[in-house]
Tab-separated table of C-alpha atoms and ligand atoms in Angstrom:
chain	number	residue	atom	x	y	z
S	1	MET	CA	0.111	0.074	-0.011
S	2	ILE	CA	1.231	3.451	-0.671
S	3	ASP	CA	1.399	5.159	2.645
S	4	GLN	CA	0.683	8.830	3.713
S	5	HIS	CA	4.239	10.084	3.400
S	6	THR	CA	4.664	8.292	-0.126
S	7	THR	CA	1.126	9.594	-1.219
S	8	GLN	CA	2.290	13.282	-0.373
S	9	SER	CA	5.697	13.010	-2.154
S	10	MET	CA	4.005	11.468	-4.929
S	11	LYS	CA	1.423	14.069	-5.103
S	12	GLN	CA	4.278	16.415	-5.327
S	13	THR	CA	5.977	14.464	-8.147
S	14	THR	CA	2.603	14.397	-10.190
S	15	ASP	CA	2.097	18.113	-9.439
S	16	GLN	CA	5.735	18.742	-10.703
S	17	GLN	CA	5.080	16.683	-13.919
S	18	ILE	CA	1.733	18.449	-14.567
S	19	GLY	CA	3.635	21.728	-13.587
S	20	VAL	CA	6.132	20.988	-16.134
S	21	LYS	CA	3.487	20.544	-18.743
S	22	MET	CA	1.840	23.803	-17.796
S	23	LYS	CA	4.924	25.704	-17.541
S	24	VAL	CA	6.480	24.485	-20.888
S	25	SER	CA	2.947	24.949	-22.444
S	26	SER	CA	3.091	28.621	-21.411
S	27	ILE	CA	6.454	29.145	-22.711
S	28	ALA	CA	5.628	27.361	-25.915
S	29	LYS	CA	2.780	29.689	-26.529
S	30	SER	CA	4.569	31.517	-29.338
S	31	ASP	CA	5.062	28.233	-31.335
S	32	LYS	CA	1.404	27.137	-30.800
S	33	ALA	CA	0.686	27.963	-34.467
S	34	ASP	CA	3.267	25.688	-35.659
S	35	ALA	CA	2.357	22.868	-33.273
S	36	GLU	CA	-1.293	23.224	-34.569
S	37	THR	CA	0.001	23.143	-38.197
S	38	ILE	CA	2.059	20.111	-37.660
S	39	TRP	CA	-0.818	18.385	-35.908
S	40	GLN	CA	-2.897	19.151	-38.704
S	41	LYS	CA	-0.527	17.850	-41.562
S	42	ASP	CA	-0.188	14.579	-39.390
S	43	LYS	CA	-4.122	14.284	-39.383
S	44	ASP	CA	-4.385	15.104	-43.048
S	45	HIS	CA	-1.674	12.953	-44.437
S	46	HIS	CA	0.008	10.410	-42.328
S	47	LEU	CA	-1.650	7.086	-41.859
S	48	HIS	CA	-0.234	5.600	-38.421
S	49	ALA	CA	0.497	2.195	-37.757
S	50	TRP	CA	-2.286	0.143	-36.382
S	51	SER	CA	-4.803	3.097	-36.768
S	52	ASP	CA	-8.250	3.174	-35.440
S	53	LEU	CA	-9.358	4.842	-38.691
S	54	HIS	CA	-12.394	6.541	-37.679
S	55	ALA	CA	-10.596	8.009	-34.523
S	56	ALA	CA	-7.712	9.090	-36.509
S	57	LYS	CA	-9.953	10.944	-38.796
S	58	GLU	CA	-11.853	12.721	-35.816
S	59	GLU	CA	-9.181	13.091	-33.212
S	60	GLY	CA	-5.774	13.170	-34.520
S	61	ALA	CA	-2.677	12.328	-32.584
S	62	ILE	CA	-0.404	13.686	-30.021
S	63	ILE	CA	2.836	14.884	-31.774
S	64	LEU	CA	6.291	14.159	-30.122
S	65	GLU	CA	8.909	16.428	-30.446
S	66	ARG	CA	11.965	15.130	-28.462
S	67	GLY	CA	12.758	12.445	-25.995
S	68	GLU	CA	15.452	12.255	-23.146
S	69	GLY	CA	16.160	9.106	-20.980
S	70	CYS	CA	12.706	7.822	-19.961
S	71	TYR	CA	10.940	11.164	-20.860
S	72	ILE	CA	9.147	12.194	-24.197
S	73	TYR	CA	7.863	15.600	-24.774
S	74	ASP	CA	5.190	16.788	-27.217
S	75	THR	CA	4.855	20.046	-29.647
S	76	ASN	CA	2.815	21.560	-27.028
S	77	GLY	CA	5.332	21.209	-24.432
S	78	ASN	CA	3.734	18.458	-22.404
S	79	LYS	CA	6.044	15.904	-20.760
S	80	TYR	CA	5.508	12.379	-20.253
S	81	LEU	CA	7.199	9.547	-18.389
S	82	ASP	CA	7.196	6.924	-21.155
S	83	SER	CA	6.259	3.774	-19.201
S	84	VAL	CA	6.002	1.997	-22.866
S	85	GLY	CA	9.531	2.347	-23.783
S	86	GLY	CA	8.397	3.554	-27.197
S	87	LEU	CA	6.954	0.107	-28.100
S	88	TRP	CA	8.845	-2.330	-25.846
S	89	CYS	CA	12.034	-1.031	-27.257
S	90	ASN	CA	13.573	1.971	-25.733
S	91	ASN	CA	16.083	0.119	-23.586
S	92	ILE	CA	19.222	2.513	-23.101
S	93	GLY	CA	16.993	5.771	-22.737
S	94	LEU	CA	16.434	8.277	-25.435
S	95	GLY	CA	18.429	11.013	-26.745
S	96	ARG	CA	22.109	9.701	-26.056
S	97	ALA	CA	24.976	11.394	-27.594
S	98	ASP	CA	27.121	8.335	-27.649
S	99	MET	CA	24.612	6.519	-29.747
S	100	ALA	CA	24.194	9.521	-32.128
S	101	GLN	CA	28.028	9.634	-32.470
S	102	ALA	CA	28.345	5.967	-33.577
S	103	ILE	CA	25.661	6.252	-36.025
S	104	ALA	CA	27.114	9.522	-37.493
S	105	ASP	CA	30.506	7.675	-37.375
S	106	GLN	CA	29.326	4.777	-39.647
S	107	VAL	CA	27.294	7.032	-41.875
S	108	GLU	CA	30.578	8.714	-42.747
S	109	GLN	CA	32.308	5.413	-43.045
S	110	LEU	CA	29.976	3.476	-45.092
S	111	SER	CA	26.271	4.475	-45.132
S	112	PHE	CA	25.027	1.506	-47.338
S	113	ASN	CA	25.532	-1.977	-48.308
S	114	SER	CA	23.400	-4.682	-49.753
S	115	THR	CA	24.149	-8.310	-48.745
S	116	PHE	CA	22.481	-9.338	-51.669
S	117	ASN	CA	25.765	-9.206	-53.603
S	118	ASP	CA	27.726	-11.293	-51.336
S	119	LEU	CA	29.324	-8.191	-49.845
S	120	GLY	CA	29.632	-8.069	-46.060
S	121	THR	CA	30.583	-5.109	-43.770
S	122	VAL	CA	32.609	-4.752	-40.858
S	123	LYS	CA	29.779	-3.768	-38.462
S	124	ALA	CA	27.248	-6.706	-39.877
S	125	ALA	CA	30.112	-9.333	-39.233
S	126	GLU	CA	31.055	-7.965	-35.889
S	127	LEU	CA	27.373	-7.847	-34.728
S	128	ALA	CA	26.711	-11.440	-36.161
S	129	ALA	CA	29.761	-12.644	-34.218
S	130	LYS	CA	28.693	-10.673	-30.965
S	131	ILE	CA	24.968	-12.108	-31.244
S	132	ALA	CA	26.410	-15.549	-31.629
S	133	GLU	CA	28.521	-15.121	-28.473
S	134	LEU	CA	25.319	-13.949	-26.510
S	135	ALA	CA	22.774	-16.268	-27.750
S	136	PRO	CA	22.144	-19.587	-26.052
S	137	GLY	CA	23.670	-23.152	-27.171
S	138	ASN	CA	24.885	-23.190	-30.675
S	139	LEU	CA	22.751	-20.398	-32.168
S	140	ASN	CA	25.640	-19.007	-34.087
S	141	ARG	CA	24.130	-18.111	-37.307
S	142	VAL	CA	22.420	-14.727	-37.833
S	143	HIS	CA	20.253	-13.282	-40.755
S	144	PHE	CA	19.464	-9.444	-40.348
S	145	THR	CA	16.197	-8.218	-41.078
S	146	THR	CA	14.384	-4.762	-40.712
S	147	GLY	CA	12.456	-5.494	-37.598
S	148	GLY	CA	10.494	-8.187	-35.822
S	149	SER	CA	7.831	-9.211	-38.449
S	150	THR	CA	10.391	-9.671	-41.123
S	151	ALA	CA	12.493	-11.813	-38.661
S	152	ILE	CA	9.590	-13.912	-38.203
S	153	ASP	CA	9.265	-14.278	-41.974
S	154	ALA	CA	12.841	-15.294	-42.204
S	155	ALA	CA	12.322	-18.011	-39.486
S	156	TYR	CA	9.168	-19.281	-41.421
S	157	ARG	CA	11.184	-19.600	-44.612
S	158	LEU	CA	14.238	-21.206	-42.731
S	159	VAL	CA	11.949	-23.787	-41.201
S	160	GLU	CA	10.532	-24.649	-44.610
S	161	LEU	CA	13.979	-25.042	-46.161
S	162	TYR	CA	15.423	-26.994	-43.528
S	163	HIS	CA	12.582	-29.669	-43.662
S	164	TYR	CA	12.713	-29.715	-47.488
S	165	VAL	CA	16.452	-30.192	-47.648
S	166	ARG	CA	16.095	-32.982	-45.051
S	167	GLY	CA	13.438	-34.648	-47.391
S	168	ASN	CA	10.438	-33.738	-45.435
S	169	PRO	CA	8.565	-31.163	-47.716
S	170	SER	CA	5.299	-31.529	-46.177
S	171	LYS	CA	6.247	-29.990	-43.111
S	172	LYS	CA	4.797	-26.545	-43.781
S	173	GLN	CA	2.043	-26.296	-41.276
S	174	PHE	CA	2.916	-24.409	-38.030
S	175	ILE	CA	1.389	-24.113	-34.671
S	176	SER	CA	1.285	-20.743	-32.818
S	177	ARG	CA	-1.114	-19.687	-29.716
S	178	LYS	CA	-4.369	-17.653	-29.443
S	179	ASP	CA	-3.309	-14.032	-28.319
S	180	ALA	CA	0.073	-14.246	-29.610
S	181	TYR	CA	1.645	-11.354	-31.616
S	182	HIS	CA	4.244	-12.031	-34.122
S	183	GLY	CA	4.052	-8.890	-36.376
S	184	SER	CA	1.858	-7.565	-39.296
S	185	THR	CA	3.492	-9.022	-42.418
S	186	MET	CA	1.458	-11.916	-43.730
S	187	VAL	CA	3.260	-14.588	-42.162
S	188	GLY	CA	3.476	-12.550	-38.699
S	189	ALA	CA	-0.066	-11.609	-38.757
S	190	SER	CA	-1.145	-15.043	-39.599
S	191	LEU	CA	0.755	-16.544	-36.743
S	192	GLY	CA	-0.704	-13.967	-34.598
S	193	GLY	CA	-3.573	-15.070	-32.474
S	194	LYS	CA	-5.389	-12.062	-31.090
S	195	ALA	CA	-8.916	-12.272	-32.325
S	196	GLY	CA	-9.454	-8.472	-32.397
S	197	ASP	CA	-6.563	-8.166	-34.693
S	198	ARG	CA	-8.197	-10.462	-37.370
S	199	GLN	CA	-10.005	-8.361	-39.805
S	200	SER	CA	-12.633	-10.034	-41.869
S	201	ALA	CA	-11.536	-7.764	-44.887
S	202	LEU	CA	-8.224	-9.095	-44.784
S	203	SER	CA	-6.769	-12.654	-45.664
S	204	TYR	CA	-4.401	-14.898	-43.626
S	205	LEU	CA	-2.113	-17.947	-44.268
S	206	GLN	CA	-4.149	-21.262	-43.997
S	207	THR	CA	-1.123	-23.050	-42.629
S	208	ILE	CA	-1.336	-21.826	-39.024
S	209	HIS	CA	-2.850	-23.677	-36.184
S	210	HIS	CA	-3.583	-21.858	-32.854
S	211	ILE	CA	-3.705	-23.416	-29.283
S	212	SER	CA	-4.470	-21.870	-26.157
S	213	ASN	CA	-2.997	-18.628	-24.469
S	214	PRO	CA	-1.185	-20.162	-21.504
S	215	ASN	CA	-2.770	-17.440	-19.194
S	216	TYR	CA	-3.436	-19.039	-15.841
S	217	TYR	CA	-5.635	-16.120	-14.486
S	218	ARG	CA	-8.226	-17.064	-17.380
S	219	ALA	CA	-7.712	-20.933	-16.719
S	220	PRO	CA	-11.180	-22.829	-16.059
S	221	GLU	CA	-12.268	-22.279	-12.557
S	222	GLY	CA	-10.942	-24.760	-10.000
S	223	MET	CA	-7.985	-25.823	-12.079
S	224	SER	CA	-4.755	-25.747	-10.460
S	225	GLU	CA	-1.627	-24.382	-12.019
S	226	ALA	CA	-0.029	-27.877	-12.661
S	227	GLU	CA	-3.289	-29.102	-13.934
S	228	PHE	CA	-3.371	-26.230	-16.485
S	229	LEU	CA	0.005	-26.858	-17.457
S	230	ASP	CA	-0.876	-30.488	-18.260
S	231	PHE	CA	-3.787	-29.454	-20.119
S	232	LEU	CA	-1.776	-27.000	-22.340
S	233	VAL	CA	0.796	-29.519	-23.084
S	234	GLN	CA	-1.608	-32.228	-23.962
S	235	GLU	CA	-3.422	-29.696	-26.220
S	236	LEU	CA	-0.146	-29.213	-28.107
S	237	GLU	CA	0.175	-32.941	-28.395
S	238	ASP	CA	-3.455	-33.392	-29.753
S	239	LYS	CA	-3.065	-30.634	-32.260
S	240	ILE	CA	0.075	-32.158	-33.669
S	241	HIS	CA	-1.755	-35.421	-34.038
S	242	GLU	CA	-4.736	-33.746	-35.699
S	243	VAL	CA	-2.402	-31.865	-38.079
S	244	GLY	CA	-0.008	-34.774	-38.370
S	245	ALA	CA	3.519	-34.702	-36.956
S	246	GLU	CA	4.809	-35.253	-40.717
S	247	ASN	CA	3.247	-31.931	-41.597
S	248	VAL	CA	4.206	-29.768	-38.650
S	249	GLY	CA	7.263	-27.681	-39.294
S	250	ALA	CA	7.580	-25.457	-36.253
S	251	PHE	CA	5.888	-24.020	-33.057
S	252	PHE	CA	6.220	-20.524	-32.634
S	253	ALA	CA	6.168	-18.952	-29.170
S	254	GLU	CA	6.840	-15.765	-27.347
S	255	PRO	CA	8.673	-16.688	-24.018
S	256	ILE	CA	6.004	-14.212	-22.554
S	257	LEU	CA	3.146	-13.298	-24.618
S	258	GLY	CA	3.746	-9.531	-25.014
S	259	ALA	CA	0.881	-7.469	-26.919
S	260	GLY	CA	-1.341	-10.379	-26.166
S	261	GLY	CA	-1.567	-9.409	-22.380
S	262	VAL	CA	2.075	-9.972	-20.714
S	263	VAL	CA	1.436	-13.693	-20.269
S	264	VAL	CA	4.234	-15.376	-18.102
S	265	PRO	CA	3.125	-19.196	-18.721
S	266	PRO	CA	2.988	-21.716	-15.981
S	267	ALA	CA	6.488	-22.720	-14.622
S	268	GLY	CA	7.869	-25.519	-16.994
S	269	TYR	CA	5.633	-24.646	-20.006
S	270	HIS	CA	8.451	-24.026	-22.244
S	271	LYS	CA	10.685	-26.918	-21.396
S	272	ARG	CA	7.617	-29.247	-21.787
S	273	THR	CA	6.400	-27.966	-24.991
S	274	TRP	CA	9.863	-27.977	-26.227
S	275	GLU	CA	10.227	-31.652	-25.400
S	276	VAL	CA	6.919	-32.441	-27.266
S	277	CYS	CA	8.400	-30.610	-30.227
S	278	LYS	CA	11.613	-32.505	-30.235
S	279	ALA	CA	9.691	-35.797	-30.033
S	280	HIS	CA	7.880	-35.035	-33.167
S	281	ASP	CA	10.938	-33.309	-35.164
S	282	ILE	CA	9.335	-29.867	-35.000
S	283	LEU	CA	11.524	-26.969	-34.767
S	284	TYR	CA	10.975	-24.585	-31.918
S	285	VAL	CA	11.106	-20.893	-32.872
S	286	SER	CA	11.252	-18.576	-29.677
S	287	ASP	CA	10.023	-14.991	-30.720
S	288	GLU	CA	12.268	-12.858	-28.278
S	289	VAL	CA	11.375	-9.653	-30.275
S	290	VAL	CA	10.405	-8.094	-26.858
S	291	THR	CA	12.227	-10.259	-24.320
S	292	ALA	CA	15.629	-10.194	-25.593
S	293	PHE	CA	18.359	-7.493	-25.071
S	294	GLY	CA	17.474	-7.096	-21.466
S	295	ARG	CA	13.820	-6.690	-20.858
S	296	LEU	CA	14.076	-9.610	-18.415
S	297	GLY	CA	17.559	-8.895	-17.271
S	298	HIS	CA	19.256	-11.158	-19.851
S	299	TRP	CA	20.469	-11.110	-23.195
S	300	PHE	CA	18.095	-13.756	-24.143
S	301	ALA	CA	15.305	-15.156	-22.098
S	302	SER	CA	14.690	-18.697	-23.610
S	303	GLU	CA	17.704	-20.448	-21.676
S	304	ASP	CA	18.508	-17.936	-18.842
S	305	GLU	CA	14.830	-17.447	-17.813
S	306	PHE	CA	13.106	-20.513	-19.109
S	307	GLY	CA	15.595	-23.414	-19.455
S	308	ILE	CA	15.269	-24.138	-23.277
S	309	VAL	CA	17.625	-23.714	-26.085
S	310	PRO	CA	15.310	-23.039	-29.101
S	311	ASP	CA	16.323	-23.834	-32.824
S	312	ILE	CA	15.593	-20.414	-33.865
S	313	ILE	CA	15.159	-17.071	-31.831
S	314	THR	CA	13.779	-14.005	-33.720
S	315	SER	CA	14.790	-10.687	-32.241
S	316	ALA	CA	14.286	-6.815	-33.001
S	317	LYS	CA	13.327	-3.742	-30.996
S	318	GLY	CA	15.813	-3.769	-28.028
S	319	ILE	CA	18.658	-4.673	-30.336
S	320	THR	CA	19.227	-1.108	-31.197
S	321	SER	CA	17.061	0.162	-28.406
S	322	GLY	CA	14.669	1.208	-31.088
S	323	VAL	CA	16.995	3.800	-32.386
S	324	LEU	CA	17.265	2.259	-35.830
S	325	PRO	CA	15.196	-0.525	-37.365
S	326	LEU	CA	16.933	-3.760	-37.243
S	327	GLY	CA	15.769	-7.469	-36.544
S	328	ALA	CA	17.718	-10.742	-36.564
S	329	CYS	CA	16.697	-14.225	-37.142
S	330	ILE	CA	19.370	-16.261	-35.006
S	331	PHE	CA	19.421	-20.135	-35.878
S	332	SER	CA	21.346	-23.038	-34.823
S	333	ASP	CA	24.543	-24.589	-36.394
S	334	ASP	CA	22.292	-27.726	-36.799
S	335	ILE	CA	20.039	-25.961	-39.145
S	336	TRP	CA	22.840	-24.435	-40.775
S	337	ASP	CA	24.759	-27.640	-41.411
S	338	VAL	CA	21.813	-29.060	-43.079
S	339	ILE	CA	20.821	-26.160	-45.332
S	340	SER	CA	24.400	-25.412	-46.447
S	341	ALA	CA	25.007	-29.176	-47.178
S	342	ASP	CA	22.646	-29.077	-50.096
S	343	ASP	CA	24.227	-28.619	-53.457
S	344	SER	CA	21.201	-29.134	-55.642
S	345	GLY	CA	20.536	-25.478	-56.331
S	346	VAL	CA	18.306	-24.861	-53.191
S	347	TYR	CA	19.351	-21.199	-51.852
S	348	PHE	CA	18.012	-18.809	-49.441
S	349	SER	CA	15.572	-16.821	-51.545
S	350	HIS	CA	14.848	-14.340	-49.097
S	351	GLY	CA	16.350	-10.984	-47.668
S	352	VAL	CA	15.504	-7.295	-48.244
S	353	THR	CA	17.384	-4.141	-49.433
S	354	TYR	CA	18.245	-3.292	-45.891
S	355	SER	CA	19.254	-6.851	-44.615
S	356	GLY	CA	22.404	-6.180	-42.375
S	357	HIS	CA	22.429	-2.449	-42.997
S	358	PRO	CA	25.750	-1.235	-41.706
S	359	VAL	CA	24.313	1.958	-39.961
S	360	CYS	CA	21.794	-0.171	-37.992
S	361	CYS	CA	24.484	-2.760	-37.173
S	362	ALA	CA	26.619	0.017	-35.793
S	363	ALA	CA	23.805	1.197	-33.816
S	364	ALA	CA	23.224	-2.364	-32.308
S	365	LEU	CA	27.036	-2.870	-31.417
S	366	LYS	CA	26.905	0.470	-29.575
S	367	ASN	CA	23.565	-0.311	-27.939
S	368	ILE	CA	25.314	-3.754	-26.667
S	369	GLU	CA	28.415	-2.110	-25.504
S	370	ILE	CA	26.221	0.562	-23.636
S	371	ILE	CA	24.352	-2.334	-21.916
S	372	GLU	CA	27.287	-4.120	-20.905
S	373	ARG	CA	29.166	-0.973	-19.745
S	374	GLU	CA	26.512	0.369	-17.856
S	375	GLY	CA	25.472	-2.900	-15.933
S	376	ILE	CA	21.801	-2.436	-17.415
S	377	LEU	CA	21.115	-6.041	-17.138
S	378	GLU	CA	21.851	-6.257	-13.393
S	379	HIS	CA	19.986	-2.769	-13.174
S	380	VAL	CA	16.859	-4.620	-14.464
S	381	LYS	CA	17.351	-7.482	-12.012
S	382	GLU	CA	17.273	-5.068	-9.346
S	383	VAL	CA	14.436	-2.626	-10.189
S	384	GLY	CA	12.234	-5.267	-12.124
S	385	PRO	CA	10.943	-6.853	-9.000
S	386	TYR	CA	10.430	-3.622	-7.332
S	387	PHE	CA	8.260	-2.677	-10.147
S	388	GLY	CA	6.222	-5.761	-9.963
S	389	GLU	CA	5.865	-5.307	-5.973
S	390	GLN	CA	4.662	-1.722	-6.603
S	391	LEU	CA	2.338	-2.560	-9.397
S	392	GLU	CA	0.785	-5.267	-6.998
S	393	THR	CA	-0.366	-2.476	-4.528
S	394	LEU	CA	-3.024	-1.700	-7.266
S	395	LEU	CA	-4.891	-4.761	-6.578
S	396	ASP	CA	-6.791	-3.072	-3.854
S	397	LEU	CA	-8.769	-1.053	-6.647
S	398	PRO	CA	-12.159	-2.857	-7.404
S	399	ILE	CA	-11.420	-2.843	-11.311
S	400	VAL	CA	-7.924	-4.182	-11.136
S	401	GLY	CA	-8.317	-7.982	-11.777
S	402	ASP	CA	-4.849	-8.997	-12.240
S	403	VAL	CA	-1.274	-7.536	-12.072
S	404	ARG	CA	1.273	-9.761	-13.811
S	405	GLY	CA	4.521	-9.880	-15.891
S	406	SER	CA	8.270	-10.065	-15.138
S	407	GLN	CA	11.010	-7.567	-14.604
S	408	LEU	CA	10.390	-4.614	-16.804
S	409	MET	CA	7.450	-6.202	-18.727
S	410	ARG	CA	4.361	-5.740	-16.931
S	411	CYS	CA	0.590	-5.400	-17.348
S	412	VAL	CA	-2.548	-4.664	-15.461
S	413	GLU	CA	-5.878	-6.165	-16.445
S	414	PHE	CA	-9.280	-4.450	-15.549
S	415	VAL	CA	-12.194	-6.270	-14.942
S	416	GLU	CA	-15.765	-5.297	-14.100
S	417	ASP	CA	-15.977	-7.504	-11.088
S	418	GLN	CA	-12.816	-8.787	-9.344
S	419	LYS	CA	-14.540	-11.965	-7.964
S	420	THR	CA	-16.097	-13.268	-11.144
S	421	LYS	CA	-13.365	-11.565	-13.397
S	422	THR	CA	-16.262	-10.254	-15.590
S	423	ASP	CA	-14.832	-8.329	-18.298
S	424	PHE	CA	-16.155	-4.568	-19.046
S	425	PRO	CA	-17.895	-4.338	-22.409
S	426	GLU	CA	-15.294	-4.280	-25.320
S	427	GLU	CA	-16.965	-1.109	-26.781
S	428	LEU	CA	-16.262	0.725	-23.276
S	429	ASN	CA	-12.408	0.480	-24.239
S	430	ILE	CA	-11.490	0.498	-20.391
S	431	GLY	CA	-7.871	0.708	-21.305
S	432	LYS	CA	-8.191	3.666	-23.287
S	433	LEU	CA	-10.281	5.625	-20.636
S	434	VAL	CA	-7.297	4.879	-18.116
S	435	HIS	CA	-4.910	5.954	-20.706
S	436	LYS	CA	-6.516	9.249	-21.131
S	437	HIS	CA	-6.469	9.938	-17.470
S	438	ALA	CA	-2.720	8.848	-17.153
S	439	ASP	CA	-2.146	11.144	-20.297
S	440	GLN	CA	-3.201	14.141	-18.095
S	441	ARG	CA	-1.149	13.157	-15.253
S	442	GLY	CA	2.060	13.042	-17.575
S	443	LEU	CA	2.156	9.280	-17.744
S	444	MET	CA	2.385	7.431	-21.088
S	445	ILE	CA	0.853	3.800	-20.927
S	446	ARG	CA	-0.144	1.678	-23.569
S	447	PRO	CA	-3.975	0.521	-23.707
S	448	ILE	CA	-4.852	-2.757	-25.231
S	449	VAL	CA	-8.519	-3.341	-24.803
S	450	ASN	CA	-8.955	-4.085	-21.155
S	451	LEU	CA	-5.244	-3.958	-20.399
S	452	THR	CA	-2.600	-1.342	-19.488
S	453	VAL	CA	0.736	-2.500	-20.742
S	454	MET	CA	4.122	-1.317	-19.498
S	455	SER	CA	7.749	-1.839	-20.463
S	456	PRO	CA	9.604	1.159	-19.283
S	457	PRO	CA	13.215	1.905	-20.561
S	458	LEU	CA	15.636	-0.404	-18.681
S	459	VAL	CA	17.420	2.441	-17.076
S	460	ILE	CA	14.294	3.451	-15.241
S	461	THR	CA	14.806	4.391	-11.472
S	462	LYS	CA	13.016	3.421	-8.519
S	463	GLU	CA	11.799	6.732	-8.130
S	464	GLU	CA	10.197	6.913	-11.665
S	465	ILE	CA	8.564	3.638	-10.857
S	466	ASP	CA	6.994	5.148	-7.914
S	467	PHE	CA	5.708	8.001	-9.987
S	468	ILE	CA	4.264	5.368	-12.639
S	469	VAL	CA	2.526	3.410	-9.998
S	470	PHE	CA	1.135	6.556	-8.213
S	471	ALA	CA	-0.060	8.286	-11.414
S	472	LEU	CA	-1.466	5.074	-12.657
S	473	ARG	CA	-3.506	4.781	-9.356
S	474	GLU	CA	-4.799	8.198	-9.620
S	475	SER	CA	-5.798	7.621	-13.244
S	476	ILE	CA	-7.469	4.298	-12.378
S	477	ILE	CA	-9.480	6.180	-9.528
S	478	ALA	CA	-10.307	8.947	-12.058
S	479	THR	CA	-11.589	6.360	-14.494
S	480	MET	CA	-13.821	4.597	-11.896
S	481	ASP	CA	-15.314	8.270	-10.854
S	482	GLU	CA	-15.922	8.822	-14.613
S	483	LEU	CA	-17.801	5.389	-15.080
S	484	ARG	CA	-19.876	5.779	-12.033
S	485	GLU	CA	-20.732	9.518	-13.144
S	486	LYS	CA	-21.889	8.112	-16.392
S	487	GLY	CA	-23.790	5.167	-14.783
S	488	LEU	CA	-21.418	2.727	-16.659
S	489	TRP	CA	-20.335	0.888	-13.720
S	490	GLU	CA	-21.777	0.495	-10.122
S	491	GLY	CA	-18.645	-0.657	-8.051
Q	1	LIG	C1	6.672	-10.761	-29.792
Q	1	LIG	C2	6.707	-9.733	-31.056
Q	1	LIG	N1	7.133	-10.446	-32.415
Q	1	LIG	C3	7.045	-9.654	-33.348
Q	1	LIG	C4	6.908	-8.434	-33.474
Q	1	LIG	C5	6.956	-7.462	-34.755
Q	1	LIG	O1	7.902	-6.733	-34.896
Q	1	LIG	P1	8.009	-5.383	-35.787
Q	1	LIG	O2	6.774	-4.647	-35.290
Q	1	LIG	O3	9.425	-4.865	-35.525
Q	1	LIG	O4	7.810	-5.865	-37.086
Q	1	LIG	C6	6.471	-7.806	-32.297
Q	1	LIG	C7	6.208	-6.301	-32.173
Q	1	LIG	O5	5.622	-5.945	-31.330
Q	1	LIG	C8	6.245	-8.583	-31.123
Q	1	LIG	O6	5.883	-8.025	-30.073
């Protein structure tokens, strides 16, 4: 619980935040016309990613101007603590001069190379070797992409190629999970299992089969966690038998489901699903786009946190701390040995203009150097549990159903009724209501339907965590008041 003293100091912090907002707003008055013009340009011409089209047309967006450490500032001078870390990716903090210098140096040195032409670069070679050193087991091979979705595409292609070369060309079906998020290319979107993301206007690959989200909070009433785990493992076995083990190429899984609700699976889940895959000659693809490069206090979470060495790891985001776009599909020597032994003309017909871009690779190398030099993994292990403990104090609020996650990857789930876990009607968009109130308090959170998702920069301090939790508490209370006033909730 937040005590009187903390409440007082948190109140001051919030006032300071709002104060900053108001102060800078008034200073920025002479630029107000500019800010409005930019806002209008964005509204009229820029289609944002994952845009709610009607809302975008009606409301427009907050336009950001600059960032520093854990803070972002909009064109009206408002300051926000970015508890989202951009999009799970601002790991080392925004606006760093050392990173800017590394990028500038590489632009001067060699600002482009295409790996299509069998031409490598110093930075791509150094980065691939560094990743091989940090990755678990014999995952010593790296194909660079432009982000997470394209790393997933590369993994999908590799799986097909691997089984084809081994004489198992029918292994072209894939198993994923409901509520998984694997990106928005055709492959990524098809592997994705969030019902709300699946638009009837769009098409999806028919080669993907989804099994349950391993969220114990939503497990059938009365089922123990051990029973739930048995159920999940059996479901995977059953799905493999249904599709035919001879047809299944790979199982794709995020170590912790991210956008699908920050779901930490029951202990032992990854180990047991990995064993099932091994028994059926199915490759295990661990989608570490969010969890790699420090978010859970490790370079990679698969082995260090969950005790498995997958066949393929996909990564992006934190690899450059989001400073430049880069993804990596990291795979085992075993896969490499198989696909490189074939001399029948099979080749890796996959890659994009920017695969292994030297400037992005330079940014990634600098990012890794900073994480190492500043002991950021150790810092995450120190502040991560504190973040969890402090967020759990919110469970005394009647619409907070669950608080879950690990280290600097956390989420709060809202419910209409804590006991029955009844959801608010989806159209109420409870996450967005809380977000609106948080916004007014200088806190940037990420609403996903009935969730608030948080993944702050890895350099966040305990004081900043206190601010997040305090401002979130105030925002949830303001949301409850609003719901009561509008007759939408009677709690
Ligand atoms: C687990 C996971 N995989 C893949 C992706 C897609 O990455 P990108 O948006 O860089 O294409 C994301 C993005 O959030 C993700 O969270």
